[in-house]
XYZ file of C-alpha atoms in Angstrom:
768
model
C 22.767 -9.489 12.059
C 20.537 -10.260 14.503
C 19.434 -8.287 17.778
C 20.892 -8.334 20.837
C 19.980 -11.247 23.674
C 19.103 -13.728 20.726
C 19.997 -17.417 21.500
C 20.882 -19.773 18.102
C 17.862 -22.185 19.194
C 14.102 -21.511 20.852
C 14.347 -20.930 24.633
C 12.633 -24.077 25.544
C 12.906 -22.763 29.387
C 10.106 -20.463 29.879
C 7.462 -21.394 31.974
C 3.490 -21.824 30.937
C 1.451 -18.699 30.330
C -0.782 -19.214 33.449
C 2.640 -19.801 35.498
C 4.024 -16.733 34.202
C 0.779 -14.609 34.820
C 0.903 -15.845 38.690
C 4.523 -15.010 38.658
C 3.258 -11.232 37.571
C 0.758 -11.154 40.121
C 3.312 -12.402 42.643
C 5.672 -9.456 41.833
C 3.199 -6.948 41.994
C 2.199 -8.623 45.029
C 5.602 -8.351 46.602
C 6.008 -4.534 45.970
C 4.205 -1.570 47.783
C 4.707 1.119 45.209
C 3.354 -1.331 42.020
C 0.385 -2.752 44.534
C -0.850 0.376 46.186
C -0.302 3.213 43.483
C 1.007 2.342 39.762
C -0.898 -1.117 39.428
C -3.534 -0.997 42.475
C -6.227 -4.428 41.970
C -3.860 -6.110 39.143
C -2.677 -8.932 41.503
C -6.437 -9.417 42.958
C -7.549 -9.481 38.966
C -4.824 -12.346 38.129
C -5.555 -13.949 40.819
C -8.806 -14.054 40.073
C -8.418 -15.032 36.574
C -6.637 -17.973 37.785
C -8.763 -19.348 40.148
C -10.978 -21.789 38.505
C -13.654 -20.862 40.964
C -13.939 -17.228 40.683
C -15.704 -16.820 37.102
C -13.889 -13.632 35.448
C -15.752 -12.913 31.782
C -13.972 -11.042 29.261
C -16.267 -8.207 29.998
C -14.989 -8.250 33.611
C -11.984 -8.822 33.381
C -11.150 -6.008 30.597
C -13.219 -3.557 32.956
C -11.113 -4.297 35.835
C -7.618 -4.097 33.719
C -8.745 -0.270 33.073
C -10.012 0.109 36.316
C -6.245 -0.587 37.358
C -4.952 2.227 34.786
C -7.340 4.402 35.981
C -6.337 3.981 39.322
C -3.028 4.553 38.970
C -0.339 6.906 40.067
C 0.506 7.024 36.208
C -1.304 9.426 34.603
C -1.148 7.047 30.942
C -4.949 6.383 31.171
C -5.810 10.017 31.075
C -3.756 10.903 28.696
C -4.612 8.363 26.288
C -8.193 8.680 26.672
C -7.930 12.592 25.267
C -6.949 11.085 22.078
C -10.661 9.608 21.549
C -13.579 11.255 20.180
C -16.146 12.861 23.589
C -18.374 10.397 22.442
C -16.073 7.662 23.119
C -14.338 8.986 26.163
C -18.040 8.999 27.745
C -18.624 5.602 26.901
C -14.960 4.175 27.892
C -15.732 5.790 31.416
C -19.108 4.273 31.983
C -18.086 1.458 31.018
C -15.269 1.398 33.606
C -17.200 2.720 36.389
C -19.184 -0.536 35.852
C -22.071 0.566 33.395
C -22.903 -3.253 31.687
C -21.366 -3.456 27.789
C -24.455 -4.172 26.174
C -26.025 -0.647 27.308
C -23.005 1.291 26.630
C -22.755 -0.094 23.540
C -26.182 0.693 22.091
C -25.391 4.465 20.514
C -21.666 3.705 19.931
C -20.949 4.814 16.521
C -17.431 4.338 14.617
C -15.609 7.757 14.338
C -12.107 7.979 12.858
C -9.107 6.585 14.904
C -6.563 8.509 17.081
C -4.022 8.441 14.340
C -6.394 9.746 11.769
C -7.775 12.424 13.609
C -4.095 13.430 14.562
C -2.960 12.980 10.650
C -5.775 14.692 8.853
C -6.148 16.966 11.516
C -3.058 18.547 10.940
C -4.364 20.048 7.266
C -7.279 22.017 9.236
C -4.520 23.461 12.299
C -2.106 24.745 9.328
C -2.754 29.142 9.287
C -4.162 30.418 6.273
C -2.158 32.542 3.817
C -2.205 35.152 0.972
C -3.161 33.934 -2.563
C -0.355 33.114 -5.171
C -2.700 34.520 -7.869
C -0.090 37.114 -8.606
C 2.699 34.969 -9.427
C 0.876 32.440 -11.493
C -0.876 35.213 -13.831
C 2.397 35.597 -15.122
C 2.355 32.383 -16.868
C -1.281 32.318 -17.361
C -1.665 32.732 -20.920
C 1.043 30.239 -21.824
C -0.983 27.222 -19.466
C -4.237 28.354 -20.510
C -3.995 25.461 -23.372
C -3.894 23.037 -21.018
C -7.041 23.560 -18.899
C -9.038 23.884 -22.412
C -8.918 27.783 -23.048
C -12.051 28.839 -21.977
C -11.129 29.417 -18.254
C -11.479 33.023 -17.105
C -8.687 32.397 -14.661
C -5.823 29.880 -14.269
C -8.082 27.360 -12.841
C -4.974 26.527 -10.168
C -4.116 28.924 -7.566
C -2.490 27.763 -4.399
C -1.995 28.887 -1.168
C 0.549 28.214 1.223
C 0.860 26.933 5.046
C -3.173 26.454 5.079
C -6.729 26.084 3.777
C -7.284 28.430 0.611
C -9.083 29.149 -2.313
C -7.044 28.211 -5.160
C -9.197 29.639 -7.781
C -11.142 26.717 -8.928
C -14.359 25.504 -8.103
C -15.826 22.295 -6.822
C -19.405 22.214 -6.948
C -19.130 25.883 -6.278
C -16.613 25.912 -3.977
C -12.922 26.621 -3.424
C -10.986 23.589 -3.979
C -9.126 22.725 -0.364
C -5.719 23.208 -0.560
C -2.367 23.537 1.989
C 1.494 24.161 1.595
C 3.998 22.702 3.394
C 2.335 20.338 5.740
C 4.712 17.680 6.717
C 3.241 13.992 5.829
C 3.464 11.072 7.983
C 2.065 7.288 7.561
C 0.415 5.662 9.792
C 3.052 3.361 10.768
C 5.304 6.142 10.699
C 7.780 4.984 8.423
C 7.498 7.476 6.001
C 7.573 11.156 6.824
C 8.311 14.347 4.045
C 6.950 17.477 3.065
C 5.112 17.917 -0.236
C 4.638 21.206 -1.675
C 0.985 21.028 -1.989
C -1.575 18.368 -0.333
C -4.858 19.197 -1.744
C -8.161 17.627 -1.110
C -10.418 17.357 -4.212
C -13.804 16.038 -3.991
C -14.884 15.764 -7.303
C -13.233 14.003 -11.294
C -12.700 18.142 -12.411
C -10.810 19.040 -9.061
C -8.500 16.103 -9.763
C -8.208 16.724 -13.386
C -7.072 20.690 -12.562
C -4.575 19.358 -10.134
C -3.026 17.046 -12.517
C -2.915 20.019 -15.343
C -1.680 22.214 -13.186
C 1.234 20.024 -11.702
C 2.172 19.135 -15.588
C 2.658 23.253 -16.195
C 4.505 23.503 -12.715
C 6.486 20.564 -13.518
C 5.571 18.654 -9.930
C 4.262 14.964 -9.422
C 1.256 13.844 -8.060
C 0.324 10.990 -5.867
C -2.109 10.212 -3.331
C -3.227 9.201 -0.250
C -6.129 7.939 1.846
C -5.674 6.980 5.642
C -1.937 6.549 5.288
C -2.020 2.630 6.140
C 0.751 1.605 3.609
C 3.731 0.974 5.171
C 6.141 1.157 2.060
C 7.156 4.606 0.190
C 4.090 4.798 -1.931
C 3.327 8.357 -1.372
C 4.308 11.685 -2.868
C 8.015 12.757 -3.640
C 9.270 15.302 -1.381
C 8.290 18.290 -2.719
C 5.562 16.978 -4.941
C 1.674 17.502 -4.919
C -0.229 14.941 -2.179
C -3.885 14.433 -3.075
C -5.408 13.758 0.161
C -8.474 11.509 -0.846
C -9.632 12.164 2.848
C -10.290 15.129 5.584
C -12.204 14.815 8.657
C -15.079 15.409 6.972
C -14.876 12.853 4.199
C -13.734 10.573 6.990
C -17.175 11.029 8.833
C -19.743 11.469 6.323
C -22.716 8.836 6.021
C -22.645 6.756 2.977
C -25.032 7.444 0.177
C -28.115 4.914 0.761
C -30.186 6.162 -2.321
C -29.167 3.922 -5.233
C -30.593 1.625 -3.216
C -34.007 2.815 -2.850
C -33.105 4.548 0.935
C -33.405 8.207 0.604
C -30.703 10.429 2.147
C -28.667 13.373 0.999
C -25.757 11.983 -1.550
C -22.081 12.379 -0.415
C -19.322 13.782 -2.616
C -18.465 12.679 -5.936
C -15.358 10.720 -4.616
C -17.020 9.151 -1.513
C -19.951 7.881 -3.730
C -21.513 4.475 -3.911
C -23.671 4.058 -6.976
C -25.450 0.335 -7.913
C -25.204 0.392 -11.692
C -28.832 0.630 -13.348
C -30.083 -3.027 -14.725
C -29.572 -2.508 -18.152
C -25.954 -2.358 -17.183
C -25.758 -5.484 -14.703
C -24.502 -8.821 -16.077
C -27.176 -11.256 -16.996
C -26.018 -14.071 -14.922
C -28.362 -12.467 -12.066
C -25.569 -13.220 -9.646
C -22.775 -10.621 -9.766
C -24.114 -7.020 -9.360
C -21.797 -4.360 -10.389
C -21.420 -0.749 -8.310
C -19.732 1.955 -8.809
C -17.761 3.300 -6.108
C -15.770 6.391 -5.321
C -11.688 6.079 -4.647
C -12.549 8.235 -1.138
C -14.989 6.203 -0.291
C -14.088 4.181 3.049
C -14.497 0.524 4.285
C -16.738 1.639 7.096
C -18.874 3.769 4.665
C -18.932 0.310 1.985
C -19.750 -1.764 5.026
C -22.806 0.461 6.213
C -24.342 0.735 2.770
C -24.023 -3.008 2.101
C -25.483 -3.986 5.522
C -28.275 -1.104 5.449
C -29.137 -2.141 1.820
C -28.927 -5.803 2.217
C -28.621 -6.495 -1.340
C -25.243 -6.979 -2.565
C -21.627 -7.925 -0.534
C -17.742 -7.857 -1.584
C -16.896 -11.392 -1.266
C -13.548 -10.392 0.144
C -12.205 -7.386 1.852
C -9.375 -6.376 4.139
C -10.625 -6.467 8.029
C -9.840 -2.916 8.675
C -12.838 -0.531 7.783
C -10.537 2.810 7.976
C -9.154 2.592 4.782
C -10.376 4.173 1.357
C -10.920 1.763 -1.502
C -8.778 3.436 -3.766
C -5.683 2.953 -1.056
C -7.081 -1.122 -0.503
C -7.242 -1.235 -4.432
C -3.944 0.360 -5.504
C -1.317 -1.978 -3.808
C -3.312 -5.346 -4.678
C -4.898 -5.845 -1.149
C -6.337 -9.232 -0.148
C -8.910 -10.872 1.880
C -9.051 -14.899 2.785
C -10.734 -18.092 1.712
C -8.751 -20.301 -0.984
C -11.529 -19.693 -3.593
C -11.161 -15.694 -3.576
C -8.046 -13.509 -5.304
C -7.464 -9.908 -4.808
C -9.330 -7.002 -4.232
C -8.215 -5.720 -7.933
C -9.322 -9.196 -9.318
C -12.609 -8.026 -8.741
C -12.577 -4.725 -10.909
C -14.753 -4.685 -13.621
C -14.150 -0.597 -14.728
C -11.602 1.496 -13.657
C -11.586 5.822 -14.117
C -8.733 7.755 -13.728
C -7.247 11.047 -14.461
C -4.230 10.658 -16.837
C -0.554 12.550 -17.081
C -2.415 15.049 -19.315
C -5.302 15.608 -17.047
C -8.172 13.822 -19.038
C -10.855 11.706 -17.213
C -9.958 7.627 -19.039
C -11.622 4.755 -18.348
C -10.667 1.153 -18.917
C -13.000 -1.383 -18.310
C -13.727 -5.557 -18.934
C -13.626 -5.504 -22.497
C -9.675 -5.038 -22.607
C -8.837 -7.673 -20.617
C -5.100 -7.225 -21.275
C -5.531 -3.031 -19.982
C -7.730 -4.110 -16.970
C -4.903 -6.557 -15.652
C -2.372 -3.988 -15.362
C -4.552 -0.833 -14.695
C -6.730 -2.746 -11.889
C -3.721 -3.091 -9.791
C -1.101 -0.252 -10.964
C -0.017 1.183 -7.792
C -1.471 4.648 -8.746
C 1.330 4.884 -11.535
C -1.316 4.957 -14.557
C -2.993 8.016 -13.105
C -4.854 9.295 -10.181
C -7.983 6.581 -9.738
C -11.663 8.600 -9.342
C -14.086 5.778 -9.465
C -13.677 1.791 -9.643
C -16.854 -0.595 -10.272
C -16.413 -3.775 -8.571
C -18.181 -7.212 -8.917
C -20.236 -7.953 -6.080
C -22.357 -10.550 -5.015
C -25.639 -10.840 -3.865
C -25.771 -10.733 -0.126
C -25.295 -13.719 2.278
C -24.622 -14.418 5.620
C -21.784 -15.484 7.762
C -22.124 -18.247 9.996
C -18.966 -17.498 12.151
C -17.563 -20.028 14.643
C -14.457 -18.563 16.106
C -12.004 -20.573 18.521
C -9.414 -20.283 20.530
C -7.563 -23.568 20.189
C -4.059 -24.784 21.761
C -1.623 -23.950 19.412
C -0.312 -27.562 18.817
C -4.143 -28.071 17.285
C -4.885 -25.592 15.593
C -1.638 -25.729 12.835
C 0.019 -28.669 13.949
C 3.673 -28.702 13.973
C 5.805 -30.625 11.074
C 7.465 -33.726 11.929
C 10.569 -33.105 13.476
C 9.895 -29.905 15.444
C 10.423 -29.358 18.600
C 7.782 -27.936 20.582
C 8.436 -25.438 23.384
C 7.424 -27.163 26.524
C 4.824 -24.044 27.542
C 3.469 -24.954 24.236
C 2.753 -28.568 25.002
C -0.625 -29.606 25.959
C -0.810 -31.610 29.381
C -1.601 -34.658 29.345
C -0.282 -34.852 25.706
C -2.399 -35.133 22.495
C -2.545 -39.117 21.179
C -1.398 -39.738 17.606
C -5.279 -40.062 16.753
C -5.921 -36.479 18.198
C -2.813 -35.067 16.384
C -4.185 -36.825 13.301
C -7.452 -35.273 13.525
C -6.204 -31.593 14.475
C -4.068 -32.069 10.838
C -7.541 -33.250 9.069
C -9.329 -30.178 10.553
C -6.315 -27.735 9.697
C -6.429 -28.972 6.189
C -9.978 -29.084 5.922
C -10.175 -25.241 6.901
C -7.428 -24.076 4.831
C -8.368 -25.624 1.783
C -12.223 -25.276 1.825
C -13.391 -22.524 3.755
C -15.134 -19.621 2.381
C -12.640 -17.704 4.657
C -9.938 -19.374 6.694
C -7.429 -17.254 9.034
C -4.989 -18.004 12.143
C -3.644 -15.877 15.073
C -0.832 -16.335 17.371
C -0.118 -13.829 20.113
C 3.878 -14.176 21.060
C 4.275 -17.091 23.510
C 0.776 -17.792 23.924
C -0.337 -21.153 24.721
C -3.610 -20.972 22.581
C -3.894 -19.624 18.695
C -7.275 -17.786 17.614
C -9.053 -19.802 14.837
C -11.537 -18.034 12.300
C -12.780 -19.611 9.087
C -16.205 -20.036 8.374
C -18.665 -20.534 5.585
C -21.410 -18.441 4.025
C -25.353 -19.397 3.516
C -28.128 -17.683 1.786
C -30.552 -17.641 4.740
C -30.791 -14.680 7.053
C -32.858 -16.039 9.534
C -31.088 -15.087 12.519
C -28.671 -12.739 11.136
C -27.583 -9.962 13.540
C -24.992 -6.837 13.336
C -21.736 -7.655 14.284
C -19.786 -6.806 16.353
C -22.758 -6.703 18.761
C -23.227 -3.624 21.167
C -21.329 -5.602 24.258
C -18.607 -6.464 20.980
C -18.045 -2.891 19.972
C -17.892 -1.823 23.602
C -14.695 -4.576 24.426
C -13.477 -3.773 21.147
C -12.675 -0.338 21.755
C -11.809 -0.869 25.385
C -9.330 -3.279 24.609
C -7.912 -1.318 22.167
C -7.071 1.449 24.943
C -5.991 -1.450 27.333
C -3.329 -2.162 24.319
C -2.061 1.413 23.982
C -1.601 1.627 28.083
C 0.422 -1.925 28.318
C 2.905 -0.088 25.654
C 3.280 3.253 26.936
C 2.532 3.353 30.781
C 5.863 4.300 32.739
C 4.248 1.768 35.420
C 5.567 -0.954 33.315
C 7.991 0.701 31.104
C 10.112 2.322 34.296
C 9.874 -0.988 36.296
C 13.264 -3.150 35.821
C 11.132 -6.047 37.211
C 9.192 -6.296 34.528
C 11.281 -8.245 31.811
C 9.878 -8.261 27.838
C 8.561 -11.594 28.178
C 6.086 -10.661 31.272
C 5.074 -7.717 29.775
C 4.205 -9.557 26.237
C 2.599 -12.522 28.379
C 0.154 -9.769 29.971
C -0.328 -8.298 26.345
C -0.759 -10.894 24.734
C -3.540 -12.329 27.170
C -5.370 -9.600 27.129
C -5.705 -9.747 23.329
C -6.813 -13.233 23.221
C -9.286 -12.657 25.789
C -11.108 -10.286 24.156
C -11.278 -12.139 20.669
C -14.594 -14.204 20.173
C -16.001 -16.350 22.002
C -15.633 -14.010 25.075
C -14.690 -16.875 27.574
C -12.339 -17.959 30.172
C -10.762 -20.160 30.502
C -10.257 -20.950 26.756
C -11.510 -23.849 24.860
C -14.456 -24.473 26.400
C -16.753 -23.243 24.936
C -18.092 -23.186 21.146
C -20.105 -19.797 20.290
C -21.807 -19.487 16.360
C -22.262 -15.918 15.551
C -24.103 -15.130 12.642
C -24.041 -12.070 10.959
C -23.781 -10.506 7.405
C -20.564 -11.192 5.452
C -19.667 -7.335 5.385
C -19.919 -7.550 9.250
C -18.036 -10.637 9.299
C -15.228 -9.340 6.727
C -14.727 -6.731 9.004
C -14.793 -8.253 12.803
C -12.607 -6.329 14.047
C -13.147 -2.295 14.459
C -10.792 -0.427 16.573
C -7.786 -1.960 15.982
C -6.549 0.779 13.887
C -6.390 2.747 17.156
C -2.941 0.502 17.812
C 0.032 1.635 15.431
C 2.256 -1.301 14.817
C 4.742 -2.236 12.511
C 3.937 -5.284 9.991
C 6.207 -7.770 7.456
C 3.893 -9.888 5.213
C 4.873 -12.269 2.686
C 2.698 -13.991 -0.189
C 3.972 -17.664 -0.532
C 2.706 -20.203 -2.777
C 1.041 -23.022 -1.852
C 3.349 -26.053 -3.233
C 2.076 -28.623 -5.061
C 1.567 -32.589 -3.020
C 4.145 -35.167 -4.099
C 1.571 -37.796 -3.895
C -1.224 -35.709 -5.564
C -0.314 -32.218 -7.604
C -3.768 -30.931 -7.567
C -3.310 -30.270 -4.124
C -1.534 -28.381 -1.932
C 1.524 -29.632 0.028
C 0.518 -28.092 3.510
C 3.313 -28.975 5.544
C 4.741 -26.030 3.593
C 2.462 -23.529 5.216
C 2.682 -25.350 8.562
C 6.605 -25.275 8.314
C 6.239 -21.132 7.654
C 3.907 -21.097 10.716
C 6.068 -22.993 13.456
C 9.621 -21.055 12.260
C 7.576 -17.747 12.997
C 6.424 -19.131 16.565
C 10.023 -20.851 17.162
C 11.908 -17.568 15.894
C 10.079 -15.773 18.761
C 11.191 -18.224 21.508
C 15.114 -17.167 20.216
C 14.099 -13.932 21.568
C 12.208 -14.383 25.052
C 15.022 -11.837 26.630
C 13.781 -9.107 24.251
C 10.691 -9.998 22.665
C 10.685 -8.070 19.587
C 7.379 -8.958 18.711
C 4.606 -7.792 20.402
C 1.765 -8.479 18.494
C 0.517 -11.147 16.353
C 1.506 -13.724 13.898
C -1.319 -13.964 11.265
C -2.026 -16.253 8.341
C -4.537 -16.322 5.690
C -5.001 -19.018 3.068
C -6.252 -17.144 -0.401
C -5.842 -18.156 -4.035
C -4.131 -16.899 -6.548
C -4.546 -13.533 -8.841
C -4.684 -12.620 -12.453
C -3.554 -9.035 -11.826
C -0.131 -8.621 -13.702
C 1.726 -7.472 -10.494
C -0.203 -9.056 -7.902
C 1.837 -11.283 -5.711
C 0.047 -14.071 -6.093
C 0.017 -14.322 -9.224
C 0.801 -17.698 -10.554
C -0.141 -19.097 -7.462
C -2.313 -21.650 -9.223
C -2.788 -23.703 -6.099
C -3.405 -20.649 -3.903
C -1.417 -18.416 -1.296
C -0.420 -18.456 2.031
C -0.510 -14.952 3.208
C 1.654 -15.087 6.529
C 2.585 -11.580 8.376
C 4.113 -10.412 11.859
C 3.494 -7.442 13.777
C 5.194 -5.825 16.585
C 3.988 -2.485 18.058
C 5.890 0.842 17.302
C 7.643 0.581 21.083
C 9.679 -1.864 19.084
C 10.673 -0.059 16.048
C 14.208 -0.412 16.899
C 14.749 -3.749 17.116
C 12.259 -4.613 14.647
C 13.893 -5.180 11.483
C 17.120 -6.933 12.481
C 14.563 -9.417 13.764
C 12.155 -9.459 10.993
C 14.822 -9.915 8.519
C 16.241 -13.103 10.090
C 12.572 -14.615 9.926
C 12.383 -13.653 6.495
C 15.840 -15.112 5.568
C 14.009 -18.452 6.868
C 10.690 -17.656 4.886
C 12.555 -16.927 1.635
C 14.781 -19.929 1.986
C 12.199 -22.803 0.975
C 12.824 -24.655 -1.827
C 9.966 -26.956 -3.751
C 10.356 -30.705 -4.085
C 12.235 -30.044 -7.171
C 14.951 -27.954 -5.347
C 13.557 -24.461 -6.591
C 13.339 -21.925 -4.498
C 9.441 -20.548 -4.308
C 8.310 -17.003 -5.285
C 7.760 -15.481 -2.361
C 7.140 -12.273 -2.814
C 5.628 -9.015 -0.538
C 2.743 -7.411 0.037
C 3.303 -4.232 -1.714
C 1.844 -2.091 1.255
C 3.559 -3.602 3.935
C 7.351 -3.319 5.029
C 9.619 -4.531 2.938
C 11.847 -2.049 1.769
C 14.418 -2.007 4.410
C 14.861 -5.628 4.159
C 17.421 -8.086 1.780
C 16.775 -11.011 -0.144
C 19.784 -13.743 -0.489
C 22.095 -10.846 0.578
C 20.331 -8.364 -2.406
C 18.361 -5.366 -1.289
C 14.782 -6.690 -1.607
C 13.855 -3.907 -4.362
C 16.753 -5.022 -6.337
C 15.930 -8.921 -6.120
C 12.041 -8.329 -7.023
C 12.850 -6.311 -9.953
C 15.775 -8.737 -10.833
C 14.257 -11.992 -10.268
C 10.870 -11.709 -8.460
C 8.929 -9.511 -10.949
C 11.538 -9.506 -13.860
C 9.179 -10.546 -16.498
C 5.975 -9.005 -14.971
C 7.699 -5.695 -14.637
C 8.494 -5.991 -18.311
C 5.237 -7.043 -19.170
C 3.301 -3.979 -17.050
C 5.727 -1.472 -18.969
C 4.459 -2.928 -22.310
C 0.785 -2.936 -21.481
C 1.209 0.716 -19.866
C 2.694 1.857 -23.020
C -0.058 0.865 -25.137
C -2.141 2.252 -22.615
C -0.543 5.888 -23.484
C -0.076 4.844 -26.957
C -4.212 5.146 -27.023
C -4.603 8.493 -24.919
C -1.535 10.254 -25.925
C 0.968 9.819 -23.219
C 4.470 8.379 -22.883
C 6.191 6.162 -19.735
C 8.293 9.308 -19.296
C 4.878 11.438 -18.691
C 4.236 8.597 -16.139
C 7.512 9.308 -14.052
C 7.021 12.592 -14.335
C 3.760 12.760 -12.963
C 2.739 9.720 -11.031
C 5.799 7.998 -9.979
C 8.259 8.731 -6.695
C 11.896 7.375 -5.864
C 10.664 3.957 -5.012
C 8.662 3.481 -8.516
C 11.643 5.182 -10.039
C 13.783 2.499 -9.371
C 11.901 -0.551 -9.365
C 9.536 0.050 -12.588
C 10.752 2.919 -14.641
C 14.640 2.234 -14.160
C 15.053 2.597 -17.820
C 13.067 5.278 -18.598
C 14.207 8.514 -19.221
C 14.587 10.780 -16.012
C 12.063 13.420 -15.547
C 13.212 16.978 -16.353
C 14.609 19.026 -13.214
C 14.077 22.963 -14.099
C 15.720 26.088 -12.804
C 13.600 28.372 -11.115
C 12.091 30.675 -13.622
C 13.317 28.317 -16.547
C 10.935 26.506 -19.106
C 9.830 22.812 -18.516
C 9.291 20.626 -21.540
C 5.917 19.349 -21.052
C 3.411 16.721 -23.555
C 4.401 16.819 -27.049
C 7.305 19.197 -26.497
C 5.391 21.897 -25.586
C 7.088 24.510 -23.669
C 5.718 26.355 -21.094
C 7.190 29.094 -18.196
C 7.339 27.114 -14.636
C 7.246 29.253 -11.486
C 10.166 28.753 -9.348
C 9.866 27.153 -5.935
C 11.712 30.174 -4.367
C 8.916 32.683 -6.520
C 6.067 30.593 -4.611
C 7.583 30.908 -1.370
C 8.037 34.516 -1.550
C 4.385 34.727 -2.458
C 3.158 32.892 0.427
C 2.945 35.353 2.970
C 1.082 33.947 6.268
C -1.573 36.246 7.816
């Protein structure tokens, strides 16, 4: 099924970007309400931008664009500004009023995104209720044995609809818990209501939650910033462990292990360099133990402040916890790099019996399964990762004509709007091809962005050096302000009634404006594009997290991991034409939908390595992996799935030189559940084709770990699975026991304990 208003072939009639921008200016100028009330100053800004004799810097463009919406009779600017922190609001207002970004950015600090403050803030807003101690006392004696027998009280007493004392102490403070708080993920693709949401700060707290869940017949799963799009979270009616609340999301990292004195954070977001006696003898790799609730921003700051070690790879987003990025086997870029889970040296977790366990590098078979296991082995509390010595990125981001960034494969018809004038010579195309292949094959980091219908692509490929001379913080004060301001502009452009309620603003016109604004706000900060080569030297952690405000714009996201195919002439090297084909098939797909533009955000591609992790989508990709994804804004959610499905059909149809389908697999954390592959639900295709042997091997290893530690696959399914993994991983494992109210549940080794009925719990929760 294709979206309406699609064409069978790419639309080759649309004019070049600058011509479309000129049309926007003329449209505004000829409409009094648009020019004077809704979008005052926009036509003047666009005319200046197009005039080669009028210098318009990135800072000028961004400020003037926001000023348009600040002066508008539409209130979108004011309403969206309220979602930012007071300091961010003050910075944005000062910037729009004319204060230089270099001054505004001096004291601008990272804060959780609007979405994080909204979702995590729901916990704090829930009203407090009375304790369930009275109801649970009925079964205290029977379940005491699950907590060691020495407790004076059952160590898990829940309250409903709000923060409460639940009867267990963590570091001499009550464990934080809430009842019946609606859960929604960041991408707004998952919504349910866990029975309890708990925010433990220690391993002891996690153990008590799991033991309580076992006694009560409830399952447990975790969330951090909730950035996964796929349904990986807790069951409806189960227990959700939120590794973050607003306090933990903003805590300063602990620098004590690097010799920088500071009050240590809570256990689950601690960062500790292992003692020298435990470090590898090679002197290059350094081991760092990190709590699962540690955010990428906290880890980035810890690395940069210490200037001793760095992760060699990471995701771009700083607003994600280490536990949240490791569980679904996230990755970075660069063909020499594997996944984040491949860096795991030791993993610590609480198992299905509530016992603290550990698997490390001495048991490689166990670690291959446990290092990226979606939370199915237990609640991960700490991960020890292999860090590199600190190095420095020499970034040279460029805005390149799209046909030169990644040249189209032979025979592809490039839309006229994307063709350079004058046309490129064969020698120029050969040079572009060689440059692309060199970056893709060899660079420490390599990624490409294309915003829909843009004539330029953004190329971010860089190398590292051990020489710190000239290294500076990145983003710079100016960049921080521009990134923050540009995300506000993106929000306004997709939500303002000045555009959505004006019939003249066809989807292509709006998408053109969004894409051009996004490209202007990427480094190098230049207009027009392509005339300046900027070099940025910074610490590797800063380069990996070069964009700090992207989490403020909610998006939909589909990503696949495509194996690089051996070349016919030299099987030791990739055939890069497959990568070029995937890239240009996505671009031409967008040009089939210029009437509706379901894709409003970029096409992104990263080249990376393979993986040794059992369930990694990159596993067996011996020459490397093409990680390619398409994104759109939330406003396009109704058109998104059929649009993405059609492109997936193309991507999943590629065959190698022997005629075999490529084993292209989804990024586990992105969107894949709504889609089909070769006419079958994608989950079914993964289970029976793409991961058939891996799933069998994964369960075999989990079973072996359970034999060592005293639990079964049935225990894992009951305790740590959900509806997704029930069907994908545990379909041949006995179903979880469903207990009628007030009846007994079989847990552990055939031990029978009373289970408090949900209705009894509801009656005990009396709101104040």
